[in-house]
Amino acid sequence: GDEFHHDELDFEFYGGNSLPYQLQTNVFANGVGGREQKVALWFDPTADFHDYQILWNQHHVMFSVDGIPIRVFKNNTVLGVDYPWRPMQVEATIWYADWACDVKPDLSKGPYVAEYQSFDIAGCPVDDFNPNGRELCYSPRFWWNTGNRWQLDPHQEQEFQNVRAKHISYDYCRDRARYPVVSPECQPNSSLL
């Protein structure tokens, strides 16, 4: 695919060296990202394994940790907001860039290792030979497209609001220095906040 018009959903960990760990999420659609949100984690992610999940359907993208929603990015194409729809791949790596870090890590303490267990993916296969692949992926025969996955249930909504109230450490929707004009998906009528 065209790397300049790619879609991407990110979990990125920040912290260590006595700093509190933060989990940043980002959503790229049609090659445009800059939709970062950071959550100050309420646990040390290096002490034990945790479940990090992304639910992506035609209604929203939901990022969750141990079953708790930490971010919901609604499909607001009706507001003119691009929404991820292209096929994606999974990548897991340790990545470092000076511009992305508040504090430079001590690279002499490496090697740095990431460990994963019980990795699972459920998805809809799409290829270049099936022009209707995207629409077929919207079928309710896939569990992620059933009506109960179109929005948060009341319990998930309560957990999500708790995370937003107590753990959000950065939200591009509130960053007026970087984004003086509020993005349409950040407006209260978008149901994102």
CSV table of C-alpha atoms in Angstrom, one decimal, residues 68-181:
chain,number,residue,atom,x,y,z
A,68,ILE,CA,-10.7,-1.4,30.8
A,69,PRO,CA,-11.3,1.0,27.9
A,70,ILE,CA,-8.7,3.7,27.9
A,71,ARG,CA,-9.5,5.4,24.6
A,72,VAL,CA,-12.4,5.4,22.1
A,73,PHE,CA,-12.0,6.9,18.7
A,74,LYS,CA,-15.4,7.2,17.0
A,75,ASN,CA,-16.0,6.9,13.3
A,76,ASN,CA,-16.8,10.5,12.6
A,77,THR,CA,-16.6,10.5,8.9
A,78,VAL,CA,-19.9,12.4,8.9
A,79,LEU,CA,-17.9,15.3,10.4
A,80,GLY,CA,-15.2,15.0,7.7
A,81,VAL,CA,-12.8,13.2,10.0
A,82,ASP,CA,-10.8,10.4,8.3
A,83,TYR,CA,-11.3,7.0,9.9
A,84,PRO,CA,-9.0,3.9,9.5
A,85,TRP,CA,-10.3,1.5,6.9
A,86,ARG,CA,-7.3,0.1,5.1
A,87,PRO,CA,-5.8,-3.3,5.8
A,88,MET,CA,-3.1,-3.2,8.5
A,89,GLN,CA,-0.4,-5.4,9.9
A,90,VAL,CA,0.8,-6.0,13.4
A,91,GLU,CA,4.2,-4.9,14.5
A,92,ALA,CA,5.7,-5.2,18.0
A,93,THR,CA,9.1,-3.7,18.7
A,94,ILE,CA,11.2,-1.5,21.0
A,95,TRP,CA,11.5,1.8,19.3
A,96,TYR,CA,13.3,5.0,20.3
A,97,ALA,CA,13.5,8.5,18.9
A,98,ASP,CA,14.9,11.6,20.5
A,99,TRP,CA,12.0,13.7,19.4
A,100,ALA,CA,9.4,11.4,21.0
A,101,CYS,CA,10.9,11.1,24.5
A,102,ASP,CA,10.8,13.6,27.3
A,103,VAL,CA,13.8,12.0,28.9
A,104,LYS,CA,16.5,10.3,26.9
A,105,PRO,CA,17.0,6.6,28.0
A,106,ASP,CA,20.4,5.4,29.0
A,107,LEU,CA,21.2,3.3,26.0
A,108,SER,CA,24.3,1.8,27.7
A,109,LYS,CA,22.0,-0.2,30.0
A,110,GLY,CA,20.8,-2.3,27.1
A,111,PRO,CA,20.0,-4.7,25.6
A,112,TYR,CA,16.3,-3.8,26.0
A,113,VAL,CA,13.9,-6.7,25.7
A,114,ALA,CA,10.2,-6.8,25.2
A,115,GLU,CA,8.4,-10.0,26.1
A,116,TYR,CA,4.9,-11.1,24.9
A,117,GLN,CA,2.7,-14.0,25.7
A,118,SER,CA,-0.6,-15.3,24.6
A,119,PHE,CA,-0.7,-13.1,21.5
A,120,ASP,CA,-4.0,-13.4,19.5
A,121,ILE,CA,-5.5,-11.7,16.6
A,122,ALA,CA,-8.9,-11.9,15.1
A,123,GLY,CA,-9.5,-10.2,11.8
A,124,CYS,CA,-11.0,-10.2,8.4
A,125,PRO,CA,-8.6,-11.1,5.6
A,126,VAL,CA,-8.6,-8.6,2.8
A,127,ASP,CA,-6.5,-8.8,-0.3
A,128,ASP,CA,-6.0,-6.9,-3.6
A,129,PHE,CA,-8.1,-9.5,-5.4
A,130,ASN,CA,-11.2,-8.9,-3.5
A,131,PRO,CA,-12.5,-5.3,-4.1
A,132,ASN,CA,-15.4,-5.8,-1.8
A,133,GLY,CA,-13.3,-7.0,1.1
A,134,ARG,CA,-13.9,-4.0,3.3
A,135,GLU,CA,-17.7,-4.4,3.1
A,136,LEU,CA,-17.4,-8.1,3.7
A,137,CYS,CA,-15.4,-7.3,6.9
A,138,TYR,CA,-18.4,-5.3,8.2
A,139,SER,CA,-20.5,-8.5,8.3
A,140,PRO,CA,-22.2,-9.3,11.6
A,141,ARG,CA,-21.0,-12.8,11.4
A,142,PHE,CA,-17.7,-11.5,12.9
A,143,TRP,CA,-18.0,-11.0,16.7
A,144,TRP,CA,-16.5,-7.5,16.6
A,145,ASN,CA,-19.4,-6.3,14.4
A,146,THR,CA,-22.2,-7.5,16.6
A,147,GLY,CA,-24.5,-4.7,17.9
A,148,ASN,CA,-23.1,-5.0,21.4
A,149,ARG,CA,-19.6,-4.0,20.1
A,150,TRP,CA,-20.8,-0.7,18.4
A,151,GLN,CA,-20.5,1.3,21.6
A,152,LEU,CA,-19.4,0.9,25.2
A,153,ASP,CA,-21.8,-0.8,27.5
A,154,PRO,CA,-22.7,1.0,30.8
A,155,HIS,CA,-20.0,-0.7,32.8
A,156,GLN,CA,-17.3,0.0,30.2
A,157,GLU,CA,-18.5,3.6,29.9
A,158,GLN,CA,-18.1,4.0,33.7
A,159,GLU,CA,-14.6,2.5,33.6
A,160,PHE,CA,-13.7,4.7,30.6
A,161,GLN,CA,-14.9,7.9,32.3
A,162,ASN,CA,-12.9,6.9,35.4
A,163,VAL,CA,-9.7,6.6,33.3
A,164,ARG,CA,-10.4,9.9,31.6
A,165,ALA,CA,-10.9,11.7,34.9
A,166,LYS,CA,-7.9,10.2,36.8
A,167,HIS,CA,-5.3,8.9,34.3
A,168,ILE,CA,-5.2,11.0,31.1
A,169,SER,CA,-1.9,12.9,31.1
A,170,TYR,CA,-2.0,14.2,27.5
A,171,ASP,CA,-4.8,14.6,25.0
A,172,TYR,CA,-4.3,16.2,21.6
A,173,CYS,CA,-7.9,17.5,21.8
A,174,ARG,CA,-6.8,19.8,24.7
A,175,ASP,CA,-3.5,20.9,23.3
A,176,ARG,CA,-4.2,24.4,22.1
A,177,ALA,CA,-0.4,25.2,21.7
A,178,ARG,CA,-0.1,22.4,19.1
A,179,TYR,CA,-3.6,22.5,17.7
A,180,PRO,CA,-5.1,26.0,18.0
A,181,VAL,CA,-8.0,24.9,15.9
